[in-house]
XYZ file of N, CA and C in Angstrom:
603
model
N 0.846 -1.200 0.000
C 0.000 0.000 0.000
C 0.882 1.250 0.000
N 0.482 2.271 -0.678
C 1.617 3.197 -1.194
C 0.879 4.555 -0.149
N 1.993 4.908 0.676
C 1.980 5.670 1.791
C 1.714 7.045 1.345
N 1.637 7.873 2.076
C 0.873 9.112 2.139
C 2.427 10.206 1.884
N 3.325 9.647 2.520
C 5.019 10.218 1.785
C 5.031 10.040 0.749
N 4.823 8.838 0.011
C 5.304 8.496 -1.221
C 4.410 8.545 -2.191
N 2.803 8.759 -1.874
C 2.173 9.563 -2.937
C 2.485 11.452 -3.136
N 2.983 11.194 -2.101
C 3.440 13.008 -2.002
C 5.099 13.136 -2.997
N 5.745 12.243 -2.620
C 6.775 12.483 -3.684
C 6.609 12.123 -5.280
N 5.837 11.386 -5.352
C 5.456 11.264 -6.583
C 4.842 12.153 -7.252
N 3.793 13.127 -6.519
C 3.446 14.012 -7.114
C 4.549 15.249 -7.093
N 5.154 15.126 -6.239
C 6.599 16.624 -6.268
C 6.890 16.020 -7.256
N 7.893 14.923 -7.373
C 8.169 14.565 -8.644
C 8.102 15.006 -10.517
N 6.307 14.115 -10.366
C 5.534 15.055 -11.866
C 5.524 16.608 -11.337
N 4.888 17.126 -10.618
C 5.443 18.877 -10.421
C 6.759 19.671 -10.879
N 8.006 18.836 -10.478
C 9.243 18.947 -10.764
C 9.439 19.177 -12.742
N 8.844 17.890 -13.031
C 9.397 17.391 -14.152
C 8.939 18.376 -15.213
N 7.555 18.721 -14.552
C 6.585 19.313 -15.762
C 7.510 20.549 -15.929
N 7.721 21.664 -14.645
C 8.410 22.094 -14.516
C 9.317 22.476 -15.055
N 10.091 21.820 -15.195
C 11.605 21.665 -16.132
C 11.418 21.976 -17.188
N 10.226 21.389 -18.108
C 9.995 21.128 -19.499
C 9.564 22.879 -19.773
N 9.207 23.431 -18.738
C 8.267 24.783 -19.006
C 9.352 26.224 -18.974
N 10.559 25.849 -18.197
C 11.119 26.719 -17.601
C 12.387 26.829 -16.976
N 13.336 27.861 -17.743
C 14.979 27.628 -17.103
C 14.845 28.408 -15.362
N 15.867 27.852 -15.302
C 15.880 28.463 -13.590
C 15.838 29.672 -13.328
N 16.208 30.395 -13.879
C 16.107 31.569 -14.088
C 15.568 32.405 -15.442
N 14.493 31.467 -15.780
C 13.863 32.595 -17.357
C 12.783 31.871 -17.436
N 11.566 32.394 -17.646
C 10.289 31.632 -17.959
C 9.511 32.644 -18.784
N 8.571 32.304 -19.435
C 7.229 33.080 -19.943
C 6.254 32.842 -19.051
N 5.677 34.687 -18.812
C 4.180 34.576 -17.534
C 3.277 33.766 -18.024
N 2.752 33.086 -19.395
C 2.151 32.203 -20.029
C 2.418 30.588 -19.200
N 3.749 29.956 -19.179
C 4.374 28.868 -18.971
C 4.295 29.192 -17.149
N 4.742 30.017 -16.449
C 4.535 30.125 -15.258
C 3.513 30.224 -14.450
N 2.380 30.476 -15.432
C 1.061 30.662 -14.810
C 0.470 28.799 -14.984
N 1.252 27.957 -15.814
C 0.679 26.501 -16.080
C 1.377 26.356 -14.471
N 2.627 26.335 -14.327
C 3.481 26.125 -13.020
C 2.545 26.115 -11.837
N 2.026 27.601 -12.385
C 1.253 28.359 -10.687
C 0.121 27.058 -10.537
N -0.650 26.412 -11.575
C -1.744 25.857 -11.319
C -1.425 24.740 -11.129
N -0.202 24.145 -11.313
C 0.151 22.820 -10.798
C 0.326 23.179 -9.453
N 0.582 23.939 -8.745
C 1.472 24.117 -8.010
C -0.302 24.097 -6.971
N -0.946 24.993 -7.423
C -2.128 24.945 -6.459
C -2.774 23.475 -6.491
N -2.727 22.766 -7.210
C -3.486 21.294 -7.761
C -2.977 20.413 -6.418
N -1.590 20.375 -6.287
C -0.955 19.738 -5.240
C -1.082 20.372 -3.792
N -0.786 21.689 -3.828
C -1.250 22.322 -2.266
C -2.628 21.555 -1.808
N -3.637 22.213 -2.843
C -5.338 21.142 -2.379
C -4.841 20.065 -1.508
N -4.223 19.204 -1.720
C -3.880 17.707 -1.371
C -3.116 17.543 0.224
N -4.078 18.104 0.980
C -4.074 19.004 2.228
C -3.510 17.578 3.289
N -4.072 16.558 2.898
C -2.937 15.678 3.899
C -1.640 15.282 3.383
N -0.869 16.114 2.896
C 0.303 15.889 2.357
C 1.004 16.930 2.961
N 0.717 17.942 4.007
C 1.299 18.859 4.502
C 0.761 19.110 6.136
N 0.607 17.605 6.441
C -0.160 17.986 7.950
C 0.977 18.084 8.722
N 0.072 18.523 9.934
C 1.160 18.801 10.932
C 1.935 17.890 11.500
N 1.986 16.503 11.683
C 2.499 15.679 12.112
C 3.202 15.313 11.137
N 3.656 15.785 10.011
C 4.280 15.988 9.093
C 5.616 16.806 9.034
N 4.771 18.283 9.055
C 5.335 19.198 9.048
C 5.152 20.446 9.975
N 5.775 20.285 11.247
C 4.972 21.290 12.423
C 5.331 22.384 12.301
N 4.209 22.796 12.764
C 4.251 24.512 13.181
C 5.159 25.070 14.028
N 5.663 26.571 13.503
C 6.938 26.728 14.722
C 6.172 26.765 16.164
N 7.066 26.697 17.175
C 6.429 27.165 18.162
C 7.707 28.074 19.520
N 7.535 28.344 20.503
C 8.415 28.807 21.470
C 8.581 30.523 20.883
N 6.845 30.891 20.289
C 7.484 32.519 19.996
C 7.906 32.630 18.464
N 8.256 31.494 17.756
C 8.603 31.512 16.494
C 7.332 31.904 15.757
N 7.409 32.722 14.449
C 6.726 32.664 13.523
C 6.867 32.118 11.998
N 7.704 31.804 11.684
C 8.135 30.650 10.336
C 9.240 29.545 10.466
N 8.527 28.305 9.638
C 9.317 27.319 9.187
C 8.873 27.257 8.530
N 10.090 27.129 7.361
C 10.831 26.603 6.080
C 11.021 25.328 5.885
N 10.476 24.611 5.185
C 10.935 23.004 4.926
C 10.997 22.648 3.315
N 12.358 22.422 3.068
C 13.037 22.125 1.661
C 12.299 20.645 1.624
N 11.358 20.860 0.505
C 10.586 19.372 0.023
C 11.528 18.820 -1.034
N 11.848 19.433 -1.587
C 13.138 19.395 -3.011
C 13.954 20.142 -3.784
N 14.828 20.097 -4.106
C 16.235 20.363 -5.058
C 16.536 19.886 -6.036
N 16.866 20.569 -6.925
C 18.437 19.275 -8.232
C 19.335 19.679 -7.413
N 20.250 18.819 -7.883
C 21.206 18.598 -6.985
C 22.264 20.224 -7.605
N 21.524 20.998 -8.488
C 22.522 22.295 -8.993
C 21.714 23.117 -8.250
N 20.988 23.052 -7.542
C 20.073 24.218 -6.439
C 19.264 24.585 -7.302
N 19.099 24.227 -8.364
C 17.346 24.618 -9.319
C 16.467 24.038 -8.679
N 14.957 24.579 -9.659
C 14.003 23.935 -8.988
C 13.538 23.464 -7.669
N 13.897 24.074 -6.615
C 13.596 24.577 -5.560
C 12.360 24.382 -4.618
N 11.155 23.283 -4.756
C 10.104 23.239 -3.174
C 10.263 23.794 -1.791
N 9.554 24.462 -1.127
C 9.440 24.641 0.235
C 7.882 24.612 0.384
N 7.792 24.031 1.669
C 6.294 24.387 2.283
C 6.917 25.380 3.979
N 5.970 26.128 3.744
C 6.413 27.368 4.933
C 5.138 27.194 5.628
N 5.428 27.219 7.334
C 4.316 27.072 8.135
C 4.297 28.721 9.115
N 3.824 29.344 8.654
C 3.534 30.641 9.679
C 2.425 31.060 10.017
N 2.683 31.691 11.385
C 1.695 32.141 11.955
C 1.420 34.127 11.791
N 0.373 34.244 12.356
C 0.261 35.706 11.932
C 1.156 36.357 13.109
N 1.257 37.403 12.243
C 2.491 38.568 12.873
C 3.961 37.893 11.913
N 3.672 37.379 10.716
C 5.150 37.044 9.938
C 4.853 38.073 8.899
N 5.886 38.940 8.515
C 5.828 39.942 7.207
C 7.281 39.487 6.866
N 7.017 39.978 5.290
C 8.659 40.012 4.579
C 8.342 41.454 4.029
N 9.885 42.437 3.787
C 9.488 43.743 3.552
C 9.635 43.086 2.055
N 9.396 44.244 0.899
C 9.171 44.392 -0.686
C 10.461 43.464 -0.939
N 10.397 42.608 -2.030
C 11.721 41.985 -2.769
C 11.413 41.477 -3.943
N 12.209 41.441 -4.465
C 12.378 40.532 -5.834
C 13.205 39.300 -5.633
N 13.302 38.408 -6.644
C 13.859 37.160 -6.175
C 14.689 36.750 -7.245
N 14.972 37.366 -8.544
C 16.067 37.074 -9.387
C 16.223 35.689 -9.643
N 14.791 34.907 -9.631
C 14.521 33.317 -10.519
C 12.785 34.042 -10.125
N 11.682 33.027 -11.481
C 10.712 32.722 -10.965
C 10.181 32.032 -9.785
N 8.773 32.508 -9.546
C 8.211 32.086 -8.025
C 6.911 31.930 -8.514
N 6.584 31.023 -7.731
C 4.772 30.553 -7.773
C 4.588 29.930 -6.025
N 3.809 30.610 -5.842
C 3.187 30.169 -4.500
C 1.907 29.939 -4.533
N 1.333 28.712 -3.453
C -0.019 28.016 -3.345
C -0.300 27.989 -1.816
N -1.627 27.937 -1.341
C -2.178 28.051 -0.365
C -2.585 26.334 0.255
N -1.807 25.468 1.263
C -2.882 24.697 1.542
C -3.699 25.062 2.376
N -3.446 25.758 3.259
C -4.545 26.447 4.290
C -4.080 28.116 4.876
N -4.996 28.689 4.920
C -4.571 30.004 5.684
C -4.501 30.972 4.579
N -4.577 32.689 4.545
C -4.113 33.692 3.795
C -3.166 34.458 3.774
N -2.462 34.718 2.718
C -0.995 35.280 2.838
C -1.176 36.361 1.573
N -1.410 37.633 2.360
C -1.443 39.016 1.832
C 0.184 38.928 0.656
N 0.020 38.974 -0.633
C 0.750 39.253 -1.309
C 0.744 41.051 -1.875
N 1.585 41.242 -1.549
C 1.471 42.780 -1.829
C 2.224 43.283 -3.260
N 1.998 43.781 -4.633
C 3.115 43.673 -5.287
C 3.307 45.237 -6.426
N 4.296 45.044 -6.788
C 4.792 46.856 -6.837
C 5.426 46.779 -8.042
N 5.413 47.869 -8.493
C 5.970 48.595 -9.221
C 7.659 49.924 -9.155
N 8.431 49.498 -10.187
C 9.531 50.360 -10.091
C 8.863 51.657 -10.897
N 9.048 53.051 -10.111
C 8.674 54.146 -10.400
C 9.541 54.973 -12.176
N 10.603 54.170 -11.895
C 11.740 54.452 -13.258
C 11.822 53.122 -13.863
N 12.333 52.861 -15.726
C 13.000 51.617 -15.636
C 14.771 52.063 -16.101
N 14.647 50.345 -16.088
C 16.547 50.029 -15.668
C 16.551 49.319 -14.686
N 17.626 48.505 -14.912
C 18.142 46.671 -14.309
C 17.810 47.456 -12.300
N 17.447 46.410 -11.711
C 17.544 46.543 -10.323
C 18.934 46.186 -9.619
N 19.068 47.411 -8.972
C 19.970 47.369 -8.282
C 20.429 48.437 -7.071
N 21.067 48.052 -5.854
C 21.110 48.597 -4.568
C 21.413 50.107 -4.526
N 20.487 50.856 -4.486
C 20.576 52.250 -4.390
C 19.190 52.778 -4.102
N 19.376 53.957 -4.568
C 17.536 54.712 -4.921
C 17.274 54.192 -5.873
N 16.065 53.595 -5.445
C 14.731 52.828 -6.500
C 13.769 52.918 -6.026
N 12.943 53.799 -5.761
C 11.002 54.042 -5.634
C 10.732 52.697 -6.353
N 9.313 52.455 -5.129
C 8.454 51.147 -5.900
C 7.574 51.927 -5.609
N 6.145 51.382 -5.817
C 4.749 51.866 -5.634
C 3.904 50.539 -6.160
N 3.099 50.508 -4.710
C 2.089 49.421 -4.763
C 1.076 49.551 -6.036
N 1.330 48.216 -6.432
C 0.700 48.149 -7.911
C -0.787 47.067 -7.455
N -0.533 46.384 -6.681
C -1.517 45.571 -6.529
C -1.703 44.504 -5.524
N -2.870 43.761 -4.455
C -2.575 42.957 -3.719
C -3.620 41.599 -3.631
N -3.199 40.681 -3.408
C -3.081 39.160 -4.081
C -3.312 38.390 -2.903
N -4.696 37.784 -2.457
C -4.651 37.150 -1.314
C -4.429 35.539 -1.708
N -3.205 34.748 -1.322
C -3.017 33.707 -1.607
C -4.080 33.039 -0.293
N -5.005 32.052 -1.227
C -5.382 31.277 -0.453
C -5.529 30.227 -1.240
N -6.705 28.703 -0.380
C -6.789 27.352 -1.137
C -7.727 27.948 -2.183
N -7.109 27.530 -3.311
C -7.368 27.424 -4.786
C -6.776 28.818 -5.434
N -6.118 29.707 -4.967
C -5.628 30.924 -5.432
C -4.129 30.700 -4.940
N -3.278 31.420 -5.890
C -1.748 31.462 -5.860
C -1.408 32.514 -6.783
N 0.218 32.873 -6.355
C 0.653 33.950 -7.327
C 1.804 33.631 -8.114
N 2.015 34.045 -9.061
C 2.981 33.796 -10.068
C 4.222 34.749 -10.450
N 5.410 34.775 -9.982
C 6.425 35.807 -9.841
C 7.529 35.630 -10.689
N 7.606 37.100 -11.814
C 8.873 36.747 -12.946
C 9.908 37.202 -11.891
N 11.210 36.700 -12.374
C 12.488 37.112 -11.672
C 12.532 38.901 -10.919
N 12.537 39.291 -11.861
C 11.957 40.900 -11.725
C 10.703 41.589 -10.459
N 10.244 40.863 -10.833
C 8.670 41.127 -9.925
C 9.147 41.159 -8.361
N 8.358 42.313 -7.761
C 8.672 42.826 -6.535
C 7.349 42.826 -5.860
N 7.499 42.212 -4.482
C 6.362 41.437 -3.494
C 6.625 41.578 -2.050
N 6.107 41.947 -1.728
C 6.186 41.834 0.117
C 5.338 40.919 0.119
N 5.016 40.258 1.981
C 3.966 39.092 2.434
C 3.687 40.025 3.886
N 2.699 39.469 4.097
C 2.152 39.220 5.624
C 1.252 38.107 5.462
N 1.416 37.735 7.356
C 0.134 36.872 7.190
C -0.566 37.856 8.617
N -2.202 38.321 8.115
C -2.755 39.446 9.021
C -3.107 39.098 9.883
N -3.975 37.765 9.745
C -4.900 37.642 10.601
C -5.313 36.114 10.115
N -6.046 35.242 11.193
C -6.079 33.810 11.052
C -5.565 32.803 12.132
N -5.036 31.857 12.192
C -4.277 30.816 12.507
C -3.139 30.290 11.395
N -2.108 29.261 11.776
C -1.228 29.311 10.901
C -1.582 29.034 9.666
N -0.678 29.421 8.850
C -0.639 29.063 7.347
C 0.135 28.373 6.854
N -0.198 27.442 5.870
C 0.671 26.077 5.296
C 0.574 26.485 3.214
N 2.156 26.776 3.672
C 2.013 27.288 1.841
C 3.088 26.869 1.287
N 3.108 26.372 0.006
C 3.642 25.932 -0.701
C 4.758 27.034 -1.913
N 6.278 27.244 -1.783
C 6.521 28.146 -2.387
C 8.077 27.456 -3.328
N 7.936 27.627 -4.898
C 8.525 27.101 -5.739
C 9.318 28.168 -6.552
N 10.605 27.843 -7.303
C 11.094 28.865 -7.021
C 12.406 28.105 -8.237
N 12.599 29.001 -9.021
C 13.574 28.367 -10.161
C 15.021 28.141 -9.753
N 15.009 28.672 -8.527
C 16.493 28.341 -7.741
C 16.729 28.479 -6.587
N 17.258 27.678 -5.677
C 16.894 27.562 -4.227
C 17.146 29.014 -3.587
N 16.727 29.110 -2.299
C 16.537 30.756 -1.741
C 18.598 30.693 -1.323
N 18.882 30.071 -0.673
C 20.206 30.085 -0.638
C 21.612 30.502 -1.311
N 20.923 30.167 -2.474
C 21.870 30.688 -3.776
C 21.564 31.906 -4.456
N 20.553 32.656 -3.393
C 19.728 33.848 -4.762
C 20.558 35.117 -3.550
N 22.171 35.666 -4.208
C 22.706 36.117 -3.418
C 22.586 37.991 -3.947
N 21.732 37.993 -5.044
C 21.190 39.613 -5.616
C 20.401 39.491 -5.192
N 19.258 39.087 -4.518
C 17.608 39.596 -4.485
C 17.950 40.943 -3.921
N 17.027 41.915 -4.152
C 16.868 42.962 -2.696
C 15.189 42.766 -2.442
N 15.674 43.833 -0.983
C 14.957 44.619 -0.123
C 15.024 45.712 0.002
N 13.739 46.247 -0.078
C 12.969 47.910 0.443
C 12.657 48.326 1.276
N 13.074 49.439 1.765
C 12.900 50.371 2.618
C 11.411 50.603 3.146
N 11.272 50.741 4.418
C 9.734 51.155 4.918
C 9.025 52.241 3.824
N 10.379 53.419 3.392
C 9.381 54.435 2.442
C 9.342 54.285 1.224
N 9.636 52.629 0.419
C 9.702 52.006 -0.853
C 10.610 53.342 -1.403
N 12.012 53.962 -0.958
C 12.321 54.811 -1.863
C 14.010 54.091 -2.278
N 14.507 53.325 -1.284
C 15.562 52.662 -1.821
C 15.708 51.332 -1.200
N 16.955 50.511 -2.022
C 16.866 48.979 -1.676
C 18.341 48.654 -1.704
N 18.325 47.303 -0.856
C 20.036 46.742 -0.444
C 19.636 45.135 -0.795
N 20.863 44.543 -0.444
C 20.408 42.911 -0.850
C 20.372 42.798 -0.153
N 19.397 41.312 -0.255
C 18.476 40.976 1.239
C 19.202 39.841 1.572
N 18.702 39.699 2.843
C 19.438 38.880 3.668
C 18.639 38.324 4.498
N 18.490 36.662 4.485
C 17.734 36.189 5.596
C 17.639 35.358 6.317
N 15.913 35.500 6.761
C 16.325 35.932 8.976
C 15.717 34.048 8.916
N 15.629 33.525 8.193
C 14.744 32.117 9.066
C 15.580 30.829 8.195
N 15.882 29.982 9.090
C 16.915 28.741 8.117
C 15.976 27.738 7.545
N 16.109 27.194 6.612
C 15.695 26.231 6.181
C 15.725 24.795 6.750
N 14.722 24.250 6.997
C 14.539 22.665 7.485
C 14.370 21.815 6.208
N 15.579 21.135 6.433
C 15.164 19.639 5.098
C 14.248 18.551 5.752
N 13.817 18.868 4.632
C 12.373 17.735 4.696
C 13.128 16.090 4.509
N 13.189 15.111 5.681
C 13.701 13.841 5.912
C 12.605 13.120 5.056
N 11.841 13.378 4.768
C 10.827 12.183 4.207
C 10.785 12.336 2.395
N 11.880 13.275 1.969
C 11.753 13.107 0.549
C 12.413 11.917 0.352
């Protein structure tokens, strides 16, 4: 009888593969990334594949864990499921690979912006301005080109279990930035929560 792990890797797996076929680690079409985004929600649904006795919630005051579901072994293609509770924000960033995030339970305020000038991003004065906001929940997700600039919160609720994919692991993405409280300039980001490998891939 084929276990509740190993129908779960099988489906990371086909997720992975399709994946690949759609998209370099760093270059996709919003066309091909938006197929990504809906795989990506198809599998979140599949809500006992991310339970807590699985995958627990922080606790002792913590507000996020990170758990690496999968890798290539070149840090592409990238799984995490993130468990947070409310009072977790990330300030504005970009992520310099595509991103697609899915909801298995809970809402996660996607906030996402606009550069006021163009020209390549990089650490100085750069105005953003909120362009638009994106409540990831079950059956809704968002779809992020390399470029694309996003803050999170989670407002209000109990924890949240979300699924976040990513054309190259967060570890290796050593340009992203971060924005300033008055979105008027940005530095590379740097971050605050470690990653847990997932033992059951």
């Amino acid at each position: 009888m084929t276990t509740v792990a190993e129908q779960r890797n099988a489906d990371i797996d086909a997720l992975l593969n399709k994946a690949r076929s759609l998209a370099e680690p760093s270059a996709v079409s919003r066309e091909n990334l938006e197929d990504i985004k809906n795989d990506l929600i198809a599998i979140a649904d599949k809500s006992e594949y991310w339970a807590e006795d699985q995958f627990p919630a922080p606790t002792d005051g913590k507000v996020h864990t990170r758990y690496l579901l999968s890798q290539d072994d070149d840090d592409s293609y990238a799984l995490y499921l993130n468990v947070m509770h409310t009072g977790k924000k990330a300030p504005p960033h970009n992520h310099t690979t595509w991103a697609c995030i899915a909801a298995v339970e809970g809402e996660e305020y996607n906030y996402l912006y606009d550069t006021v000038d163009d020209g390549p991003l990089l650490p100085g004065d750069r105005e953003i301005t909120l362009s638009e906001t994106i409540v990831v929940k079950p059956g809704q997700g968002v779809a992020l080109l390399p470029d694309d600039i996003h803050s999170i919160a989670i407002n209000d609720g109990e924890s949240t279990r979300h699924l976040h994919f990513y054309g190259r692991g967060l570890e290796t993405l050593d340009k992203r930035l971060m924005w300033d409280k008055e979105l008027k300039s940005c530095k590379y980001f740097v971050m605050d929560v470690k990653t847990t490998r997932d033992k059951a891939k």
